[in-house]
Amino acid sequence: MLGTLLCNPNFKFFTLSHKTYICSKLIIMAGNSYGTLFRITTFGESHGEALGGIIDGCPSGITLDLEAIQLEMSRRKPGQSAIVTQRKEPDDVQFLSGIFEGKTTGTPIGFIIPNTNQKSDDYSHIKDNYRPSHADYVYEKKYGVRDYRGGGRSSARETASRVVGGAIAKQMLPDIKINAYVSSVGPIFLEKPYQDLDFSKTENNPVRCPDEESAVIMEEYIREIRKQGDTVGGTVTCVIQNVPIGLGEPVFDKLHAELGKAMLSINAVKGFEYGSGFCGAKMKGSEHNDLYNSDGTTKTNLSGGIQGGISNGMDIYFRVAFKPVATIMQKQESLDNQGNITEMTGKGRHDPCVVPRAVPIVEAMAAIVLADFYLINKIY
Amino acid sequence: MLGTLLCNPNFKFFTLSHKTYICSKLIIMAGNSYGTLFRITTFGESHGEALGGIIDGCPSGITLDLEAIQLEMSRRKPGQSAIVTQRKEPDDVQFLSGIFEGKTTGTPIGFIIPNTNQKSDDYSHIKDNYRPSHADYVYEKKYGVRDYRGGGRSSARETASRVVGGAIAKQMLPDIKINAYVSSVGPIFLEKPYQDLDFSKTENNPVRCPDEESAVIMEEYIREIRKQGDTVGGTVTCVIQNVPIGLGEPVFDKLHAELGKAMLSINAVKGFEYGSGFCGAKMKGSEHNDLYNSDGTTKTNLSGGIQGGISNGMDIYFRVAFKPVATIMQKQESLDNQGNITEMTGKGRHDPCVVPRAVPIVEAMAAIVLADFYLINKIY
Amino acid sequence: MLGTLLCNPNFKFFTLSHKTYICSKLIIMAGNSYGTLFRITTFGESHGEALGGIIDGCPSGITLDLEAIQLEMSRRKPGQSAIVTQRKEPDDVQFLSGIFEGKTTGTPIGFIIPNTNQKSDDYSHIKDNYRPSHADYVYEKKYGVRDYRGGGRSSARETASRVVGGAIAKQMLPDIKINAYVSSVGPIFLEKPYQDLDFSKTENNPVRCPDEESAVIMEEYIREIRKQGDTVGGTVTCVIQNVPIGLGEPVFDKLHAELGKAMLSINAVKGFEYGSGFCGAKMKGSEHNDLYNSDGTTKTNLSGGIQGGISNGMDIYFRVAFKPVATIMQKQESLDNQGNITEMTGKGRHDPCVVPRAVPIVEAMAAIVLADFYLINKIY
Amino acid sequence: MLGTLLCNPNFKFFTLSHKTYICSKLIIMAGNSYGTLFRITTFGESHGEALGGIIDGCPSGITLDLEAIQLEMSRRKPGQSAIVTQRKEPDDVQFLSGIFEGKTTGTPIGFIIPNTNQKSDDYSHIKDNYRPSHADYVYEKKYGVRDYRGGGRSSARETASRVVGGAIAKQMLPDIKINAYVSSVGPIFLEKPYQDLDFSKTENNPVRCPDEESAVIMEEYIREIRKQGDTVGGTVTCVIQNVPIGLGEPVFDKLHAELGKAMLSINAVKGFEYGSGFCGAKMKGSEHNDLYNSDGTTKTNLSGGIQGGISNGMDIYFRVAFKPVATIMQKQESLDNQGNITEMTGKGRHDPCVVPRAVPIVEAMAAIVLADFYLINKIY
């Protein structure tokens, strides 16, 4: 099987080295905030009382469309279609501060998303077990203690808070258009360039692929995978239009570097490329350079709308790779905390393919990154 | 030609949208620091008096091997072989603080790298011109003013300061082994997994490919490209071994997210993938999951040494895509600041292929990321 | 009256210059977080649905004493005695994440404090009015919009969240003893040095002055002031004992600089001094220097336990000045938003003197500062 | 003597508790940067090769007056008059980046100040000795290693870099007027309010007191103190005029909290008060409240130009207390690193009174704080 991984010939996927250190006692989790001026900080475990967060830096005087926010939540929530997890979580967001008489006041926006549909006993079987390719083992080794119910903090449920932040960021940036969609599911690729797609069709099918034909094939494939008790990976492509020139802070905080980090911080992401991406590495300069039109636009856009880390006004586009969900409904070996190899079968209600629900998360993180750079520059 | 970009079928590389905003007057460059506790801040333009930086957070009491630092500088410097730029820059680093009687004192390490070989008149032809796929245009639009000599701040010359920071980070983390190498040049790929390579051979050839056979073919190809007055992209692979369990700060500052940002912040980088990467997106969960051995190691390592954003003690490996250098020695259209399309031919001494010199930069940024997470956790 | 301000002869307290700028549209509130590794972010307005916050960086594995946290809340809450505001707010804190089976998990601790006793109509009279020496005017000018109910975000009610953070920081630092107390109320000063006080008596009286005699006089004075419909300022002294050597990060983040900022960020604070403080400015070096004992302790401690910005193991002590509460029950001029001078009398239930309730807030902020430096150094 | 410290009756200046912890091995110095958007990072020891720093966030397009910067350096430099240290250091600043054709480019401004007049052998006598009330002891305990020449990083020489940053901040904020002056030397106080002073006279005398009569008495006193081989403390008052409404970021980053931290981070500072300060703590609300004029200005200004942490357009004024310089030319006990009490007499060329040279440093730090808040708000 591994022989098919032709595009990555320089790796073999088995172990060589391994080193165990004993952790010190004071271990913290430092990375729960994102952004400098527009900043989201999240909290919450999958099976605690509530998730939530604080959005810092949302300008005052913005009339928030709360329904639009809830709509984004619904795009991410479980149970929305037959090809995603059948958990029923309403994912209702409750705002506790920062909004007065319908408008933002410039003060921090606190919000919670109550956890209403926890079935914690679904997870008792993993209390003493480390599921393969999950974060169970590293959390226990790092923190010495672990909320084992549904992955705890490592669960993708945390992304619900990001969607709230992204929905508000989108309303702060009304001119900028952010459209993500599923561009591959397993081996099935959408073969059309984004310019030939109609983004308004993305929500027409449960896969969130704007090309109907491809969507049908992808959906069928996911159903088949689910029947096998298996899961499959995929890619999400995101296109950002109407971006002002000048966003991005070189040298370290280049616009694409920050977009890359934001995407790679989403659960299950394994890769990020923008513009010509990995293909660009095969090309010559004479092929790759984007020649100018006299108005400063470019004839081609292999740069992906970013040059030297700064937006140049052209479309920004990038692609994000998601691995298959680790929880499968087949028998698999796992490790218990006594060092025994045991056998387990996934329980609970899990996604056979994560990318349809990842689409709003990708958009949300993109919006958060843009909002932050927008404030740093305050371009208008 | 563009038809060959099969791995990215969902993009067409030409323009659609473009929007010009007028920038406000107070425009700053915010992103000149990297890291939280181990933190490097750099300054300097390619043709100013000096580059330099400050390394904050290097622990006290470390006996610094200054020759080892200078050696890393030599791996990055121009003019080191026939297939890189023929500029002669010694890139001597001078330390101004933070070291006393050979040891670090815990105080910030200030350093400068004098610019000795500037030929600023090489660049007078671009004073009023925006070279295609360079940062000229966006810097001028964003900042309203631009040091046009050799790219100014946007020049890859800035990475010399990063190599200083990385060399110190490596000495702070003596057990961790970081080895990068060239894994492709244009269409030529090194077809061996990293486990079959001998990293000690990487420095034996000017391409920095540890496989001699591949290195010869790559070198020949680069010479051919240079003869054409053209440039070519490539990829660098990096392998990190002996990493303690527990580095990485979910949810936003996952270890791979920070590594991704660090790599994407290097000039000319277009993509990043770790572990199974984009290939992983094609796979099924039953294929992708890394089963455990009873000692907590895993039988395969598609996770790439990171689970849930935290190192699990297995090898970390990732791949970085570099686009071809934009300055080519062929006639090309450019845009002048009056809105005229003009014709120009690259001057100066540029690299036909950036990846051989990028190898030490990739290692440096990896070391800086690890040093920072190491301090946040202080695992030992 | 102003003639009595002898200790500040170089100020006259009336207006000279004033400049009005028009604010830009994108105004954010950036400062809702405190700390680098141990970090609290708060949200909430006095009359919104809830206050709350997120504590980031609390190490894993700490068994939290929730009753001790609630006890700190009770020290701060309104209505606890006859000399503070008679508002009845239970100030019950609800934890939503970061704690599992009684222990911290290292993940962010999210919490809310519901607002149960809001009487928003108490504030309708200030909707269009700017109360003197309140934040009404600047909030409206800065943000363009204002939650006028009870001061909104500028209300000292926000400090409830800080007390939660401080209570957790205290449990993280069990060896360090932090004791604050009221050292003056208006013109009445506690004339004893802290070394002659028994801190266990601080909670024995509603003033929170550990000297019974002084406490009686202070309490009587506050009752008298309240009868007049007036308010009065005071000072809080804080003593921190058992501090390890080495906390503090010069040059900018000196331990006392951060303590100073933390105290000055509390509502109504006008000054901060530590060690010899303003008195030290009158002294000679030969008087002020703290001579060593052979074990590294010092014979005197005018340094206040901090030298060069770093704790030296001696007691840290400092004094914080609070101005009188601005809301008084007497007729006063105010300004309405049409530029008319109007007359108003304070309504609602306000404190005649803020310092008794400020004691736990001072302790909380001190604990947060120490916890952060402790983690940065991880001294043990 | 200690009996005279009447204004601080609640402290006794001798030791009670002391606790020695053993430091861990990885000790870093984290606090070498100040500011969020306008950000200065400094490096350098008093007797290393050079001091220097990086100014991040200075907007592009500002024509820098380099002579004005050097003039500020001259106000701070040693040897400028008979009442300050007689060390001769030219303190010439060399800019290495960020300026092109006389204008800022928006990129980081790197600079160095070479150390030309180091007499390191002046300090060999303190190699194994901890001078009383210096940072020698805590640096050695914290970092395990110490650059003992002239205080190393803990020397006030580091403030030269701050003056560079402040001088640039001042040029970025041309409308805002920042004037500091000496308001007391030891027991001698300038008895006039700032409104009765002519700031243009501050530089007319070596004390930097704008009141000629007081300046003469202060100067005489300092000469007398120096003859005794002693030193003396003092206070600096700072007045900031023409501040736009709206600077400051509550709740934690209140304008006065940040000003307080900035001042307390200057060497030898023991206290900070703004507006009514410690006097305000004695007052009643009916006395303290600043009533409005119909244009939004206030009739009095006990608030000190800041309400709720936000500038209200009135004059900002504050007072900073400096302790006496610890190095005296009298015999004194010190501690050697073997735990022996020894006797030593100060050598080298030190200031008998630090406040005259502190005036430009206070102004510089104030300017840096304002520049940062200005950019965060971008008010114009």
Tab-separated table of N, CA, C and O in Angstrom, chain C residues 152-199:
chain	number	residue	atom	x	y	z
C	152	GLY	N	-20.574	49.845	32.262
C	152	GLY	CA	-20.237	48.877	31.225
C	152	GLY	C	-18.912	48.218	31.512
C	152	GLY	O	-18.674	47.730	32.613
C	153	ARG	N	-18.062	48.222	30.529
C	153	ARG	CA	-16.766	47.568	30.662
C	153	ARG	C	-15.863	48.303	31.643
C	153	ARG	O	-14.949	47.711	32.212
C	154	SER	N	-16.092	49.610	31.831
C	154	SER	CA	-15.204	50.370	32.710
C	154	SER	C	-15.546	50.180	34.184
C	154	SER	O	-14.849	50.680	35.063
C	155	SER	N	-16.597	49.436	34.457
C	155	SER	CA	-16.986	49.194	35.848
C	155	SER	C	-15.971	48.313	36.563
C	155	SER	O	-15.385	47.405	35.968
C	156	ALA	N	-15.801	48.583	37.861
C	156	ALA	CA	-14.900	47.748	38.661
C	156	ALA	C	-15.444	46.332	38.823
C	156	ALA	O	-14.762	45.460	39.346
C	157	ARG	N	-16.650	46.106	38.362
C	157	ARG	CA	-17.195	44.746	38.397
C	157	ARG	C	-16.303	43.785	37.620
C	157	ARG	O	-16.243	42.598	37.929
C	158	GLU	N	-15.591	44.296	36.633
C	158	GLU	CA	-14.667	43.448	35.845
C	158	GLU	C	-13.625	42.779	36.729
C	158	GLU	O	-13.113	41.696	36.402
C	159	THR	N	-13.299	43.414	37.845
C	159	THR	CA	-12.247	42.846	38.687
C	159	THR	C	-12.653	41.514	39.322
C	159	THR	O	-11.800	40.787	39.829
C	160	ALA	N	-13.947	41.177	39.293
C	160	ALA	CA	-14.359	39.853	39.794
C	160	ALA	C	-13.614	38.749	39.045
C	160	ALA	O	-13.176	37.763	39.639
C	161	SER	N	-13.454	38.934	37.745
C	161	SER	CA	-12.734	37.925	36.951
C	161	SER	C	-11.269	37.846	37.357
C	161	SER	O	-10.662	36.771	37.347
C	162	ARG	N	-10.705	38.993	37.720
C	162	ARG	CA	-9.305	38.975	38.137
C	162	ARG	C	-9.133	38.188	39.430
C	162	ARG	O	-8.111	37.525	39.636
C	163	VAL	N	-10.131	38.304	40.310
C	163	VAL	CA	-10.041	37.585	41.583
C	163	VAL	C	-10.050	36.079	41.344
C	163	VAL	O	-9.345	35.330	42.028
C	164	VAL	N	-10.808	35.627	40.352
C	164	VAL	CA	-10.783	34.206	40.005
C	164	VAL	C	-9.369	33.813	39.572
C	164	VAL	O	-8.793	32.821	40.055
C	165	GLY	N	-8.807	34.609	38.671
C	165	GLY	CA	-7.453	34.307	38.198
C	165	GLY	C	-6.431	34.322	39.320
C	165	GLY	O	-5.552	33.448	39.400
C	166	GLY	N	-6.562	35.285	40.195
C	166	GLY	CA	-5.625	35.385	41.303
C	166	GLY	C	-5.751	34.221	42.268
C	166	GLY	O	-4.747	33.714	42.783
C	167	ALA	N	-6.976	33.788	42.489
C	167	ALA	CA	-7.188	32.685	43.427
C	167	ALA	C	-6.561	31.406	42.901
C	167	ALA	O	-6.019	30.596	43.662
C	168	ILE	N	-6.601	31.232	41.605
C	168	ILE	CA	-5.970	30.053	41.009
C	168	ILE	C	-4.453	30.207	41.041
C	168	ILE	O	-3.720	29.257	41.347
C	169	ALA	N	-3.971	31.416	40.760
C	169	ALA	CA	-2.522	31.655	40.829
C	169	ALA	C	-1.990	31.374	42.224
C	169	ALA	O	-0.925	30.787	42.400
C	170	LYS	N	-2.751	31.769	43.240
C	170	LYS	CA	-2.321	31.500	44.614
C	170	LYS	C	-2.170	30.008	44.865
C	170	LYS	O	-1.245	29.574	45.558
C	171	GLN	N	-3.088	29.215	44.320
C	171	GLN	CA	-3.019	27.771	44.546
C	171	GLN	C	-1.865	27.139	43.779
C	171	GLN	O	-1.402	26.055	44.119
C	172	MET	N	-1.443	27.827	42.731
C	172	MET	CA	-0.302	27.333	41.955
C	172	MET	C	1.004	27.643	42.680
C	172	MET	O	2.033	27.035	42.410
C	173	LEU	N	0.974	28.619	43.572
C	173	LEU	CA	2.178	29.083	44.278
C	173	LEU	C	1.985	28.929	45.773
C	173	LEU	O	1.964	29.913	46.518
C	174	PRO	N	1.824	27.707	46.250
C	174	PRO	CA	1.384	27.549	47.645
C	174	PRO	C	2.380	28.083	48.672
C	174	PRO	O	1.984	28.445	49.776
C	175	ASP	N	3.667	28.143	48.333
C	175	ASP	CA	4.642	28.585	49.335
C	175	ASP	C	4.685	30.105	49.494
C	175	ASP	O	5.086	30.609	50.542
C	176	ILE	N	4.317	30.790	48.466
C	176	ILE	CA	4.403	32.250	48.500
C	176	ILE	C	3.195	32.803	49.242
C	176	ILE	O	2.057	32.428	48.966
C	177	LYS	N	3.451	33.684	50.205
C	177	LYS	CA	2.369	34.260	51.004
C	177	LYS	C	2.115	35.695	50.548
C	177	LYS	O	3.037	36.517	50.559
C	178	ILE	N	0.893	35.995	50.173
C	178	ILE	CA	0.529	37.332	49.717
C	178	ILE	C	-0.520	37.891	50.666
C	178	ILE	O	-1.609	37.328	50.786
C	179	ASN	N	-0.202	38.972	51.341
C	179	ASN	CA	-1.144	39.581	52.280
C	179	ASN	C	-1.278	41.066	52.017
C	179	ASN	O	-0.301	41.809	52.169
C	180	ALA	N	-2.466	41.486	51.647
C	180	ALA	CA	-2.727	42.915	51.484
C	180	ALA	C	-3.655	43.376	52.593
C	180	ALA	O	-4.362	42.572	53.205
C	181	TYR	N	-3.621	44.670	52.865
C	181	TYR	CA	-4.503	45.218	53.900
C	181	TYR	C	-4.646	46.710	53.676
C	181	TYR	O	-3.844	47.324	52.961
C	182	VAL	N	-5.659	47.282	54.296
C	182	VAL	CA	-5.893	48.722	54.173
C	182	VAL	C	-4.939	49.447	55.103
C	182	VAL	O	-4.929	49.203	56.311
C	183	SER	N	-4.118	50.333	54.524
C	183	SER	CA	-3.133	51.052	55.337
C	183	SER	C	-3.496	52.521	55.541
C	183	SER	O	-2.872	53.208	56.352
C	184	SER	N	-4.490	53.014	54.799
C	184	SER	CA	-5.018	54.353	55.111
C	184	SER	C	-6.396	54.502	54.500
C	184	SER	O	-6.719	53.866	53.490
C	185	VAL	N	-7.212	55.318	55.154
C	185	VAL	CA	-8.526	55.704	54.632
C	185	VAL	C	-8.583	57.212	54.745
C	185	VAL	O	-8.498	57.747	55.870
C	186	GLY	N	-8.658	57.893	53.630
C	186	GLY	CA	-8.614	59.348	53.682
C	186	GLY	C	-7.390	59.789	54.468
C	186	GLY	O	-6.268	59.327	54.204
C	187	PRO	N	-7.569	60.645	55.456
C	187	PRO	CA	-6.415	61.161	56.196
C	187	PRO	C	-5.956	60.243	57.336
C	187	PRO	O	-4.975	60.555	58.006
C	188	ILE	N	-6.650	59.128	57.535
C	188	ILE	CA	-6.327	58.250	58.664
C	188	ILE	C	-5.345	57.162	58.238
C	188	ILE	O	-5.669	56.314	57.398
C	189	PHE	N	-4.155	57.188	58.823
C	189	PHE	CA	-3.105	56.250	58.440
C	189	PHE	C	-2.864	55.216	59.546
C	189	PHE	O	-2.914	55.545	60.726
C	190	LEU	N	-2.631	54.010	59.117
C	190	LEU	CA	-2.150	52.980	60.034
C	190	LEU	C	-0.670	53.256	60.274
C	190	LEU	O	0.131	53.213	59.335
C	191	GLU	N	-0.310	53.567	61.534
C	191	GLU	CA	1.049	54.062	61.786
C	191	GLU	C	2.055	52.957	62.098
C	191	GLU	O	3.171	53.241	62.513
C	192	LYS	N	1.670	51.735	61.965
C	192	LYS	CA	2.594	50.645	62.301
C	192	LYS	C	3.236	50.048	61.053
C	192	LYS	O	2.581	49.895	60.032
C	193	PRO	N	4.503	49.651	61.166
C	193	PRO	CA	5.113	48.935	60.052
C	193	PRO	C	4.476	47.555	59.916
C	193	PRO	O	3.930	47.019	60.884
C	194	TYR	N	4.552	47.018	58.716
C	194	TYR	CA	3.866	45.741	58.486
C	194	TYR	C	4.396	44.630	59.368
C	194	TYR	O	3.689	43.677	59.686
C	195	GLN	N	5.667	44.767	59.770
C	195	GLN	CA	6.247	43.690	60.578
C	195	GLN	C	5.603	43.595	61.954
C	195	GLN	O	5.710	42.559	62.609
C	196	ASP	N	4.922	44.649	62.381
C	196	ASP	CA	4.258	44.623	63.687
C	196	ASP	C	2.792	44.202	63.587
C	196	ASP	O	2.055	44.280	64.569
C	197	LEU	N	2.379	43.789	62.405
C	197	LEU	CA	0.966	43.444	62.216
C	197	LEU	C	0.788	41.932	62.170
C	197	LEU	O	1.689	41.183	61.795
C	198	ASP	N	-0.424	41.516	62.533
C	198	ASP	CA	-0.790	40.111	62.440
C	198	ASP	C	-1.816	39.980	61.322
C	198	ASP	O	-2.978	40.320	61.475
C	199	PHE	N	-1.336	39.489	60.168
C	199	PHE	CA	-2.198	39.473	58.988
C	199	PHE	C	-3.437	38.600	59.178
C	199	PHE	O	-4.413	38.747	58.449
